[in-house]
Amino acid sequence: AQTVTQSQPEMSVQEAETVTLSCTYDTSENNYYLFWYKQPPSRQMILVIRQEAYKQQNATENRFSVNFQKAAKSFSLKISDSQLGDTAMYFCAFMKTSGTYKYIFGTGTRLKVLA
Amino acid sequence: EPEVTQTPSHQVTQMGQEVILRCVPISNHLYFYWYRQILGQKVEFLVSFYNNEISEKSEIFDDQFSVERPDGSNFTLKIRSTKLEDSAMYFCASSEFRGREKLFFGSGTQLSVL
């Protein structure tokens, strides 16, 4: 069975600084997707970034980028130039590409951006 | 941009009562899902639905739960006899046939069972 682990329950960062959230996962699959979702206080789930496991190149979306280490089963999220609006819960998620299309979520990291 | 809509945003019910949570997925999507999040915990998969039948369900999705697509637009989650531990945020999600990996989540229904 797949598992997703986020070892940092809470983090804080100064506005305009860079922060990295860690995520590790366990799977025997070779093909899969990884995601980072943001959940602000409104509790809506917002997709931040997505990575296909077969792609070696790390995904980037504006200030958000990932460091995907397939062999180490690590998928960290880097937020550059942190903004107050980045304050949220961040969830890492895993999805196989065959048989099932359900997400397996980690327990989340609560990020607070300080003014 | 198209979005998944959920109603109501908040639902309060008495233990033992039936509740129906409603969702309108994005119109051209074919896969539908329900997830739930107990306060302070991670988001958990409940059920996936395709071609008018359940594709997969978790152990949480017991006989008290059912899903239905009664017409061409709505997707509902019914809890027959609510328990205190059913109190949670329930998220509906949908995805296209191609690109099933990208789920679009609704804004959730907060269910409180008293």
PDB file of N, CA, C and O in Angstrom, chain A residues 2-77:
ATOM      1  N   GLN A   2       0.360   2.279  -0.612  1.00  0.00           N
ATOM      2  CA  GLN A   2       1.129   3.516  -0.677  1.00  0.00           C
ATOM      3  C   GLN A   2       0.925   4.331   0.591  1.00  0.00           C
ATOM      4  O   GLN A   2      -0.165   4.345   1.162  1.00  0.00           O
ATOM      5  N   THR A   3       1.972   5.006   0.997  1.00  0.00           N
ATOM      6  CA  THR A   3       1.877   5.931   2.127  1.00  0.00           C
ATOM      7  C   THR A   3       2.580   7.226   1.760  1.00  0.00           C
ATOM      8  O   THR A   3       3.511   7.237   0.951  1.00  0.00           O
ATOM      9  N   VAL A   4       2.118   8.304   2.359  1.00  0.00           N
ATOM     10  CA  VAL A   4       2.711   9.625   2.156  1.00  0.00           C
ATOM     11  C   VAL A   4       3.002  10.206   3.530  1.00  0.00           C
ATOM     12  O   VAL A   4       2.114  10.214   4.393  1.00  0.00           O
ATOM     13  N   THR A   5       4.204  10.683   3.717  1.00  0.00           N
ATOM     14  CA  THR A   5       4.624  11.197   5.016  1.00  0.00           C
ATOM     15  C   THR A   5       5.089  12.644   4.893  1.00  0.00           C
ATOM     16  O   THR A   5       5.946  12.960   4.072  1.00  0.00           O
ATOM     17  N   GLN A   6       4.520  13.486   5.721  1.00  0.00           N
ATOM     18  CA  GLN A   6       4.985  14.868   5.840  1.00  0.00           C
ATOM     19  C   GLN A   6       5.453  15.034   7.273  1.00  0.00           C
ATOM     20  O   GLN A   6       4.646  14.987   8.202  1.00  0.00           O
ATOM     21  N   SER A   7       6.732  15.199   7.456  1.00  0.00           N
ATOM     22  CA  SER A   7       7.322  15.139   8.788  1.00  0.00           C
ATOM     23  C   SER A   7       7.329  16.466   9.519  1.00  0.00           C
ATOM     24  O   SER A   7       7.721  16.524  10.690  1.00  0.00           O
ATOM     25  N   GLN A   8       6.889  17.523   8.854  1.00  0.00           N
ATOM     26  CA  GLN A   8       6.894  18.850   9.469  1.00  0.00           C
ATOM     27  C   GLN A   8       5.459  19.288   9.725  1.00  0.00           C
ATOM     28  O   GLN A   8       4.795  19.761   8.807  1.00  0.00           O
ATOM     29  N   PRO A   9       4.956  19.166  10.933  1.00  0.00           N
ATOM     30  CA  PRO A   9       3.566  19.564  11.186  1.00  0.00           C
ATOM     31  C   PRO A   9       3.351  21.071  11.002  1.00  0.00           C
ATOM     32  O   PRO A   9       2.296  21.488  10.528  1.00  0.00           O
ATOM     33  N   GLU A  10       4.346  21.854  11.389  1.00  0.00           N
ATOM     34  CA  GLU A  10       4.213  23.311  11.292  1.00  0.00           C
ATOM     35  C   GLU A  10       5.537  23.918  10.868  1.00  0.00           C
ATOM     36  O   GLU A  10       6.604  23.448  11.278  1.00  0.00           O
ATOM     37  N   MET A  11       5.439  24.987  10.094  1.00  0.00           N
ATOM     38  CA  MET A  11       6.620  25.753   9.725  1.00  0.00           C
ATOM     39  C   MET A  11       6.240  27.214   9.625  1.00  0.00           C
ATOM     40  O   MET A  11       5.069  27.550   9.408  1.00  0.00           O
ATOM     41  N   SER A  12       7.242  28.057   9.774  1.00  0.00           N
ATOM     42  CA  SER A  12       7.012  29.482   9.564  1.00  0.00           C
ATOM     43  C   SER A  12       8.167  30.046   8.749  1.00  0.00           C
ATOM     44  O   SER A  12       9.282  29.493   8.759  1.00  0.00           O
ATOM     45  N   VAL A  13       7.866  31.133   8.060  1.00  0.00           N
ATOM     46  CA  VAL A  13       8.874  31.777   7.213  1.00  0.00           C
ATOM     47  C   VAL A  13       8.588  33.272   7.169  1.00  0.00           C
ATOM     48  O   VAL A  13       7.417  33.696   7.245  1.00  0.00           O
ATOM     49  N   GLN A  14       9.614  34.036   7.082  1.00  0.00           N
ATOM     50  CA  GLN A  14       9.443  35.480   6.946  1.00  0.00           C
ATOM     51  C   GLN A  14       9.003  35.809   5.520  1.00  0.00           C
ATOM     52  O   GLN A  14       9.438  35.168   4.546  1.00  0.00           O
ATOM     53  N   GLU A  15       8.178  36.806   5.428  1.00  0.00           N
ATOM     54  CA  GLU A  15       7.745  37.291   4.119  1.00  0.00           C
ATOM     55  C   GLU A  15       8.969  37.566   3.249  1.00  0.00           C
ATOM     56  O   GLU A  15       9.984  38.093   3.726  1.00  0.00           O
ATOM     57  N   ALA A  16       8.873  37.173   1.970  1.00  0.00           N
ATOM     58  CA  ALA A  16       9.913  37.343   0.950  1.00  0.00           C
ATOM     59  C   ALA A  16      11.041  36.305   1.042  1.00  0.00           C
ATOM     60  O   ALA A  16      11.896  36.251   0.150  1.00  0.00           O
ATOM     61  N   GLU A  17      11.029  35.493   2.096  1.00  0.00           N
ATOM     62  CA  GLU A  17      12.046  34.450   2.206  1.00  0.00           C
ATOM     63  C   GLU A  17      11.586  33.190   1.477  1.00  0.00           C
ATOM     64  O   GLU A  17      10.462  33.098   0.967  1.00  0.00           O
ATOM     65  N   THR A  18      12.471  32.209   1.458  1.00  0.00           N
ATOM     66  CA  THR A  18      12.193  30.930   0.810  1.00  0.00           C
ATOM     67  C   THR A  18      12.010  29.844   1.855  1.00  0.00           C
ATOM     68  O   THR A  18      12.721  29.841   2.874  1.00  0.00           O
ATOM     69  N   VAL A  19      11.081  28.962   1.596  1.00  0.00           N
ATOM     70  CA  VAL A  19      10.820  27.869   2.530  1.00  0.00           C
ATOM     71  C   VAL A  19      10.642  26.575   1.731  1.00  0.00           C
ATOM     72  O   VAL A  19      10.148  26.602   0.596  1.00  0.00           O
ATOM     73  N   THR A  20      11.050  25.472   2.334  1.00  0.00           N
ATOM     74  CA  THR A  20      10.911  24.162   1.690  1.00  0.00           C
ATOM     75  C   THR A  20      10.138  23.221   2.597  1.00  0.00           C
ATOM     76  O   THR A  20      10.493  23.044   3.771  1.00  0.00           O
ATOM     77  N   LEU A  21       9.091  22.653   2.037  1.00  0.00           N
ATOM     78  CA  LEU A  21       8.272  21.681   2.755  1.00  0.00           C
ATOM     79  C   LEU A  21       8.625  20.291   2.253  1.00  0.00           C
ATOM     80  O   LEU A  21       8.710  20.073   1.040  1.00  0.00           O
ATOM     81  N   SER A  22       8.780  19.365   3.166  1.00  0.00           N
ATOM     82  CA  SER A  22       9.235  18.035   2.762  1.00  0.00           C
ATOM     83  C   SER A  22       8.086  17.038   2.674  1.00  0.00           C
ATOM     84  O   SER A  22       7.046  17.182   3.348  1.00  0.00           O
ATOM     85  N   CYS A  23       8.264  16.053   1.823  1.00  0.00           N
ATOM     86  CA  CYS A  23       7.287  14.983   1.644  1.00  0.00           C
ATOM     87  C   CYS A  23       8.044  13.748   1.184  1.00  0.00           C
ATOM     88  O   CYS A  23       8.879  13.826   0.275  1.00  0.00           O
ATOM     89  N   THR A  24       7.782  12.637   1.807  1.00  0.00           N
ATOM     90  CA  THR A  24       8.317  11.367   1.330  1.00  0.00           C
ATOM     91  C   THR A  24       7.148  10.413   1.146  1.00  0.00           C
ATOM     92  O   THR A  24       6.081  10.578   1.745  1.00  0.00           O
ATOM     93  N   TYR A  25       7.372   9.431   0.309  1.00  0.00           N
ATOM     94  CA  TYR A  25       6.281   8.498   0.027  1.00  0.00           C
ATOM     95  C   TYR A  25       6.863   7.111  -0.151  1.00  0.00           C
ATOM     96  O   TYR A  25       8.074   6.944  -0.334  1.00  0.00           O
ATOM     97  N   ASP A  26       6.005   6.150  -0.075  1.00  0.00           N
ATOM     98  CA  ASP A  26       6.432   4.768  -0.232  1.00  0.00           C
ATOM     99  C   ASP A  26       5.517   4.096  -1.245  1.00  0.00           C
ATOM    100  O   ASP A  26       4.291   4.121  -1.098  1.00  0.00           O
ATOM    101  N   THR A  27       6.104   3.524  -2.257  1.00  0.00           N
ATOM    102  CA  THR A  27       5.347   2.806  -3.267  1.00  0.00           C
ATOM    103  C   THR A  27       6.248   1.843  -4.007  1.00  0.00           C
ATOM    104  O   THR A  27       7.456   2.048  -4.083  1.00  0.00           O
ATOM    105  N   SER A  28       5.646   0.804  -4.548  1.00  0.00           N
ATOM    106  CA  SER A  28       6.374  -0.119  -5.418  1.00  0.00           C
ATOM    107  C   SER A  28       6.068   0.170  -6.889  1.00  0.00           C
ATOM    108  O   SER A  28       6.613  -0.487  -7.774  1.00  0.00           O
ATOM    109  N   GLU A  29       5.220   1.164  -7.117  1.00  0.00           N
ATOM    110  CA  GLU A  29       4.859   1.531  -8.482  1.00  0.00           C
ATOM    111  C   GLU A  29       6.008   2.285  -9.143  1.00  0.00           C
ATOM    112  O   GLU A  29       6.801   2.963  -8.473  1.00  0.00           O
ATOM    113  N   ASN A  30       6.056   2.197 -10.462  1.00  0.00           N
ATOM    114  CA  ASN A  30       7.064   2.944 -11.209  1.00  0.00           C
ATOM    115  C   ASN A  30       6.469   4.206 -11.830  1.00  0.00           C
ATOM    116  O   ASN A  30       7.175   5.202 -12.007  1.00  0.00           O
ATOM    117  N   ASN A  31       5.196   4.153 -12.123  1.00  0.00           N
ATOM    118  CA  ASN A  31       4.534   5.304 -12.721  1.00  0.00           C
ATOM    119  C   ASN A  31       3.461   5.823 -11.790  1.00  0.00           C
ATOM    120  O   ASN A  31       2.595   5.070 -11.334  1.00  0.00           O
ATOM    121  N   TYR A  32       3.507   7.100 -11.541  1.00  0.00           N
ATOM    122  CA  TYR A  32       2.545   7.704 -10.627  1.00  0.00           C
ATOM    123  C   TYR A  32       2.635   9.214 -10.751  1.00  0.00           C
ATOM    124  O   TYR A  32       3.480   9.758 -11.461  1.00  0.00           O
ATOM    125  N   TYR A  33       1.742   9.890 -10.042  1.00  0.00           N
ATOM    126  CA  TYR A  33       1.742  11.346  -9.984  1.00  0.00           C
ATOM    127  C   TYR A  33       1.910  11.778  -8.530  1.00  0.00           C
ATOM    128  O   TYR A  33       1.470  11.092  -7.607  1.00  0.00           O
ATOM    129  N   LEU A  34       2.496  12.929  -8.391  1.00  0.00           N
ATOM    130  CA  LEU A  34       2.630  13.557  -7.078  1.00  0.00           C
ATOM    131  C   LEU A  34       2.089  14.972  -7.160  1.00  0.00           C
ATOM    132  O   LEU A  34       2.231  15.632  -8.193  1.00  0.00           O
ATOM    133  N   PHE A  35       1.498  15.427  -6.074  1.00  0.00           N
ATOM    134  CA  PHE A  35       0.850  16.734  -6.059  1.00  0.00           C
ATOM    135  C   PHE A  35       1.143  17.445  -4.740  1.00  0.00           C
ATOM    136  O   PHE A  35       1.362  16.813  -3.713  1.00  0.00           O
ATOM    137  N   TRP A  36       1.089  18.762  -4.831  1.00  0.00           N
ATOM    138  CA  TRP A  36       0.996  19.586  -3.631  1.00  0.00           C
ATOM    139  C   TRP A  36      -0.302  20.385  -3.736  1.00  0.00           C
ATOM    140  O   TRP A  36      -0.556  21.042  -4.751  1.00  0.00           O
ATOM    141  N   TYR A  37      -1.100  20.280  -2.665  1.00  0.00           N
ATOM    142  CA  TYR A  37      -2.325  21.052  -2.568  1.00  0.00           C
ATOM    143  C   TYR A  37      -2.210  22.033  -1.414  1.00  0.00           C
ATOM    144  O   TYR A  37      -1.634  21.733  -0.372  1.00  0.00           O
ATOM    145  N   LYS A  38      -2.788  23.195  -1.614  1.00  0.00           N
ATOM    146  CA  LYS A  38      -2.839  24.231  -0.590  1.00  0.00           C
ATOM    147  C   LYS A  38      -4.263  24.293  -0.049  1.00  0.00           C
ATOM    148  O   LYS A  38      -5.225  24.264  -0.827  1.00  0.00           O
ATOM    149  N   GLN A  39      -4.374  24.400   1.276  1.00  0.00           N
ATOM    150  CA  GLN A  39      -5.682  24.546   1.898  1.00  0.00           C
ATOM    151  C   GLN A  39      -5.660  25.761   2.819  1.00  0.00           C
ATOM    152  O   GLN A  39      -5.198  25.683   3.947  1.00  0.00           O
ATOM    153  N   PRO A  40      -6.135  26.901   2.334  1.00  0.00           N
ATOM    154  CA  PRO A  40      -6.183  28.105   3.170  1.00  0.00           C
ATOM    155  C   PRO A  40      -7.272  27.954   4.227  1.00  0.00           C
ATOM    156  O   PRO A  40      -7.974  26.935   4.256  1.00  0.00           O
ATOM    157  N   PRO A  41      -7.434  28.957   5.088  1.00  0.00           N
ATOM    158  CA  PRO A  41      -8.463  28.860   6.141  1.00  0.00           C
ATOM    159  C   PRO A  41      -9.868  28.585   5.609  1.00  0.00           C
ATOM    160  O   PRO A  41     -10.695  28.024   6.319  1.00  0.00           O
ATOM    161  N   SER A  42     -10.138  28.965   4.376  1.00  0.00           N
ATOM    162  CA  SER A  42     -11.445  28.657   3.787  1.00  0.00           C
ATOM    163  C   SER A  42     -11.660  27.149   3.601  1.00  0.00           C
ATOM    164  O   SER A  42     -12.776  26.700   3.341  1.00  0.00           O
ATOM    165  N   ARG A  43     -10.602  26.385   3.686  1.00  0.00           N
ATOM    166  CA  ARG A  43     -10.575  24.916   3.596  1.00  0.00           C
ATOM    167  C   ARG A  43     -10.789  24.375   2.188  1.00  0.00           C
ATOM    168  O   ARG A  43     -10.916  23.176   2.007  1.00  0.00           O
ATOM    169  N   GLN A  44     -10.818  25.254   1.184  1.00  0.00           N
ATOM    170  CA  GLN A  44     -10.864  24.738  -0.187  1.00  0.00           C
ATOM    171  C   GLN A  44      -9.518  24.130  -0.546  1.00  0.00           C
ATOM    172  O   GLN A  44      -8.476  24.601  -0.102  1.00  0.00           O
ATOM    173  N   MET A  45      -9.534  23.088  -1.335  1.00  0.00           N
ATOM    174  CA  MET A  45      -8.309  22.403  -1.775  1.00  0.00           C
ATOM    175  C   MET A  45      -7.895  22.990  -3.127  1.00  0.00           C
ATOM    176  O   MET A  45      -8.626  22.882  -4.104  1.00  0.00           O
ATOM    177  N   ILE A  46      -6.721  23.577  -3.159  1.00  0.00           N
ATOM    178  CA  ILE A  46      -6.243  24.257  -4.363  1.00  0.00           C
ATOM    179  C   ILE A  46      -4.964  23.586  -4.833  1.00  0.00           C
ATOM    180  O   ILE A  46      -3.999  23.475  -4.072  1.00  0.00           O
ATOM    181  N   LEU A  47      -4.955  23.133  -6.077  1.00  0.00           N
ATOM    182  CA  LEU A  47      -3.756  22.492  -6.622  1.00  0.00           C
ATOM    183  C   LEU A  47      -2.643  23.519  -6.795  1.00  0.00           C
ATOM    184  O   LEU A  47      -2.836  24.559  -7.415  1.00  0.00           O
ATOM    185  N   VAL A  48      -1.501  23.230  -6.231  1.00  0.00           N
ATOM    186  CA  VAL A  48      -0.343  24.118  -6.340  1.00  0.00           C
ATOM    187  C   VAL A  48       0.555  23.684  -7.489  1.00  0.00           C
ATOM    188  O   VAL A  48       0.944  24.487  -8.338  1.00  0.00           O
ATOM    189  N   ILE A  49       0.880  22.395  -7.505  1.00  0.00           N
ATOM    190  CA  ILE A  49       1.833  21.897  -8.489  1.00  0.00           C
ATOM    191  C   ILE A  49       1.687  20.388  -8.617  1.00  0.00           C
ATOM    192  O   ILE A  49       1.254  19.711  -7.677  1.00  0.00           O
ATOM    193  N   ARG A  50       2.066  19.875  -9.780  1.00  0.00           N
ATOM    194  CA  ARG A  50       1.914  18.450 -10.090  1.00  0.00           C
ATOM    195  C   ARG A  50       3.188  17.947 -10.767  1.00  0.00           C
ATOM    196  O   ARG A  50       3.799  18.660 -11.546  1.00  0.00           O
ATOM    197  N   GLN A  51       3.546  16.703 -10.452  1.00  0.00           N
ATOM    198  CA  GLN A  51       4.748  16.103 -11.042  1.00  0.00           C
ATOM    199  C   GLN A  51       4.424  14.693 -11.515  1.00  0.00           C
ATOM    200  O   GLN A  51       3.855  13.898 -10.760  1.00  0.00           O
ATOM    201  N   GLU A  52       4.781  14.405 -12.777  1.00  0.00           N
ATOM    202  CA  GLU A  52       4.665  13.030 -13.260  1.00  0.00           C
ATOM    203  C   GLU A  52       5.964  12.295 -12.960  1.00  0.00           C
ATOM    204  O   GLU A  52       7.045  12.824 -13.213  1.00  0.00           O
ATOM    205  N   ALA A  53       5.858  11.089 -12.460  1.00  0.00           N
ATOM    206  CA  ALA A  53       7.051  10.370 -12.007  1.00  0.00           C
ATOM    207  C   ALA A  53       7.998  10.039 -13.153  1.00  0.00           C
ATOM    208  O   ALA A  53       9.204   9.900 -12.947  1.00  0.00           O
ATOM    209  N   TYR A  54       7.464   9.922 -14.365  1.00  0.00           N
ATOM    210  CA  TYR A  54       8.340   9.552 -15.484  1.00  0.00           C
ATOM    211  C   TYR A  54       9.155  10.740 -15.986  1.00  0.00           C
ATOM    212  O   TYR A  54      10.073  10.575 -16.779  1.00  0.00           O
ATOM    213  N   LYS A  55       8.826  11.922 -15.531  1.00  0.00           N
ATOM    214  CA  LYS A  55       9.562  13.114 -15.953  1.00  0.00           C
ATOM    215  C   LYS A  55      10.693  13.389 -14.964  1.00  0.00           C
ATOM    216  O   LYS A  55      10.464  13.502 -13.758  1.00  0.00           O
ATOM    217  N   GLN A  56      11.886  13.524 -15.480  1.00  0.00           N
ATOM    218  CA  GLN A  56      13.019  13.819 -14.615  1.00  0.00           C
ATOM    219  C   GLN A  56      13.065  15.287 -14.241  1.00  0.00           C
ATOM    220  O   GLN A  56      13.557  15.650 -13.175  1.00  0.00           O
ATOM    221  N   GLN A  57      12.536  16.125 -15.118  1.00  0.00           N
ATOM    222  CA  GLN A  57      12.593  17.557 -14.858  1.00  0.00           C
ATOM    223  C   GLN A  57      11.627  17.926 -13.747  1.00  0.00           C
ATOM    224  O   GLN A  57      10.458  17.510 -13.750  1.00  0.00           O
ATOM    225  N   ASN A  58      12.100  18.734 -12.820  1.00  0.00           N
ATOM    226  CA  ASN A  58      11.250  19.172 -11.715  1.00  0.00           C
ATOM    227  C   ASN A  58      10.223  20.190 -12.199  1.00  0.00           C
ATOM    228  O   ASN A  58      10.537  21.100 -12.951  1.00  0.00           O
ATOM    229  N   ALA A  59       8.987  20.027 -11.714  1.00  0.00           N
ATOM    230  CA  ALA A  59       7.916  20.946 -12.099  1.00  0.00           C
ATOM    231  C   ALA A  59       8.104  22.295 -11.414  1.00  0.00           C
ATOM    232  O   ALA A  59       8.607  22.376 -10.279  1.00  0.00           O
ATOM    233  N   THR A  60       7.697  23.340 -12.106  1.00  0.00           N
ATOM    234  CA  THR A  60       7.703  24.685 -11.528  1.00  0.00           C
ATOM    235  C   THR A  60       6.420  25.395 -11.919  1.00  0.00           C
ATOM    236  O   THR A  60       5.888  25.179 -13.013  1.00  0.00           O
ATOM    237  N   GLU A  61       5.939  26.222 -11.000  1.00  0.00           N
ATOM    238  CA  GLU A  61       4.777  27.066 -11.251  1.00  0.00           C
ATOM    239  C   GLU A  61       5.039  28.395 -10.544  1.00  0.00           C
ATOM    240  O   GLU A  61       4.786  28.551  -9.356  1.00  0.00           O
ATOM    241  N   ASN A  62       5.550  29.334 -11.321  1.00  0.00           N
ATOM    242  CA  ASN A  62       5.833  30.665 -10.773  1.00  0.00           C
ATOM    243  C   ASN A  62       6.759  30.550  -9.557  1.00  0.00           C
ATOM    244  O   ASN A  62       7.892  30.097  -9.690  1.00  0.00           O
ATOM    245  N   ARG A  63       6.301  30.922  -8.378  1.00  0.00           N
ATOM    246  CA  ARG A  63       7.162  30.914  -7.190  1.00  0.00           C
ATOM    247  C   ARG A  63       7.283  29.529  -6.566  1.00  0.00           C
ATOM    248  O   ARG A  63       8.038  29.356  -5.582  1.00  0.00           O
ATOM    249  N   PHE A  64       6.556  28.578  -7.086  1.00  0.00           N
ATOM    250  CA  PHE A  64       6.528  27.231  -6.512  1.00  0.00           C
ATOM    251  C   PHE A  64       7.326  26.274  -7.393  1.00  0.00           C
ATOM    252  O   PHE A  64       7.152  26.259  -8.609  1.00  0.00           O
ATOM    253  N   SER A  65       8.162  25.485  -6.768  1.00  0.00           N
ATOM    254  CA  SER A  65       8.904  24.468  -7.504  1.00  0.00           C
ATOM    255  C   SER A  65       9.062  23.240  -6.614  1.00  0.00           C
ATOM    256  O   SER A  65       8.897  23.308  -5.393  1.00  0.00           O
ATOM    257  N   VAL A  66       9.344  22.118  -7.254  1.00  0.00           N
ATOM    258  CA  VAL A  66       9.531  20.897  -6.486  1.00  0.00           C
ATOM    259  C   VAL A  66      10.934  20.362  -6.714  1.00  0.00           C
ATOM    260  O   VAL A  66      11.581  20.656  -7.715  1.00  0.00           O
ATOM    261  N   ASN A  67      11.377  19.579  -5.731  1.00  0.00           N
ATOM    262  CA  ASN A  67      12.594  18.797  -5.875  1.00  0.00           C
ATOM    263  C   ASN A  67      12.168  17.340  -5.785  1.00  0.00           C
ATOM    264  O   ASN A  67      11.898  16.822  -4.702  1.00  0.00           O
ATOM    265  N   PHE A  68      12.087  16.710  -6.948  1.00  0.00           N
ATOM    266  CA  PHE A  68      11.603  15.342  -7.038  1.00  0.00           C
ATOM    267  C   PHE A  68      12.796  14.402  -7.140  1.00  0.00           C
ATOM    268  O   PHE A  68      13.578  14.472  -8.099  1.00  0.00           O
ATOM    269  N   GLN A  69      12.949  13.566  -6.141  1.00  0.00           N
ATOM    270  CA  GLN A  69      14.024  12.581  -6.108  1.00  0.00           C
ATOM    271  C   GLN A  69      13.382  11.192  -6.118  1.00  0.00           C
ATOM    272  O   GLN A  69      13.005  10.668  -5.058  1.00  0.00           O
ATOM    273  N   LYS A  70      13.251  10.615  -7.312  1.00  0.00           N
ATOM    274  CA  LYS A  70      12.485   9.376  -7.434  1.00  0.00           C
ATOM    275  C   LYS A  70      13.122   8.232  -6.663  1.00  0.00           C
ATOM    276  O   LYS A  70      12.422   7.462  -6.000  1.00  0.00           O
ATOM    277  N   ALA A  71      14.416   8.098  -6.745  1.00  0.00           N
ATOM    278  CA  ALA A  71      15.078   6.990  -6.065  1.00  0.00           C
ATOM    279  C   ALA A  71      14.914   7.094  -4.553  1.00  0.00           C
ATOM    280  O   ALA A  71      14.729   6.092  -3.857  1.00  0.00           O
ATOM    281  N   ALA A  72      14.958   8.309  -4.058  1.00  0.00           N
ATOM    282  CA  ALA A  72      14.801   8.527  -2.614  1.00  0.00           C
ATOM    283  C   ALA A  72      13.339   8.615  -2.211  1.00  0.00           C
ATOM    284  O   ALA A  72      13.038   8.688  -1.012  1.00  0.00           O
ATOM    285  N   LYS A  73      12.436   8.631  -3.181  1.00  0.00           N
ATOM    286  CA  LYS A  73      10.994   8.774  -2.929  1.00  0.00           C
ATOM    287  C   LYS A  73      10.726  10.018  -2.092  1.00  0.00           C
ATOM    288  O   LYS A  73      10.075   9.976  -1.032  1.00  0.00           O
ATOM    289  N   SER A  74      11.267  11.103  -2.606  1.00  0.00           N
ATOM    290  CA  SER A  74      11.148  12.381  -1.927  1.00  0.00           C
ATOM    291  C   SER A  74      10.570  13.408  -2.887  1.00  0.00           C
ATOM    292  O   SER A  74      10.913  13.439  -4.083  1.00  0.00           O
ATOM    293  N   PHE A  75       9.725  14.279  -2.376  1.00  0.00           N
ATOM    294  CA  PHE A  75       9.022  15.259  -3.230  1.00  0.00           C
ATOM    295  C   PHE A  75       8.803  16.520  -2.402  1.00  0.00           C
ATOM    296  O   PHE A  75       7.753  16.729  -1.799  1.00  0.00           O
ATOM    297  N   SER A  76       9.795  17.392  -2.376  1.00  0.00           N
ATOM    298  CA  SER A  76       9.683  18.583  -1.543  1.00  0.00           C
ATOM    299  C   SER A  76       9.184  19.763  -2.365  1.00  0.00           C
ATOM    300  O   SER A  76       9.399  19.840  -3.581  1.00  0.00           O
ATOM    301  N   LEU A  77       8.541  20.691  -1.688  1.00  0.00           N
ATOM    302  CA  LEU A  77       7.990  21.896  -2.304  1.00  0.00           C
ATOM    303  C   LEU A  77       8.771  23.098  -1.822  1.00  0.00           C
ATOM    304  O   LEU A  77       8.909  23.305  -0.615  1.00  0.00           O
TER     305      LEU A  77
END
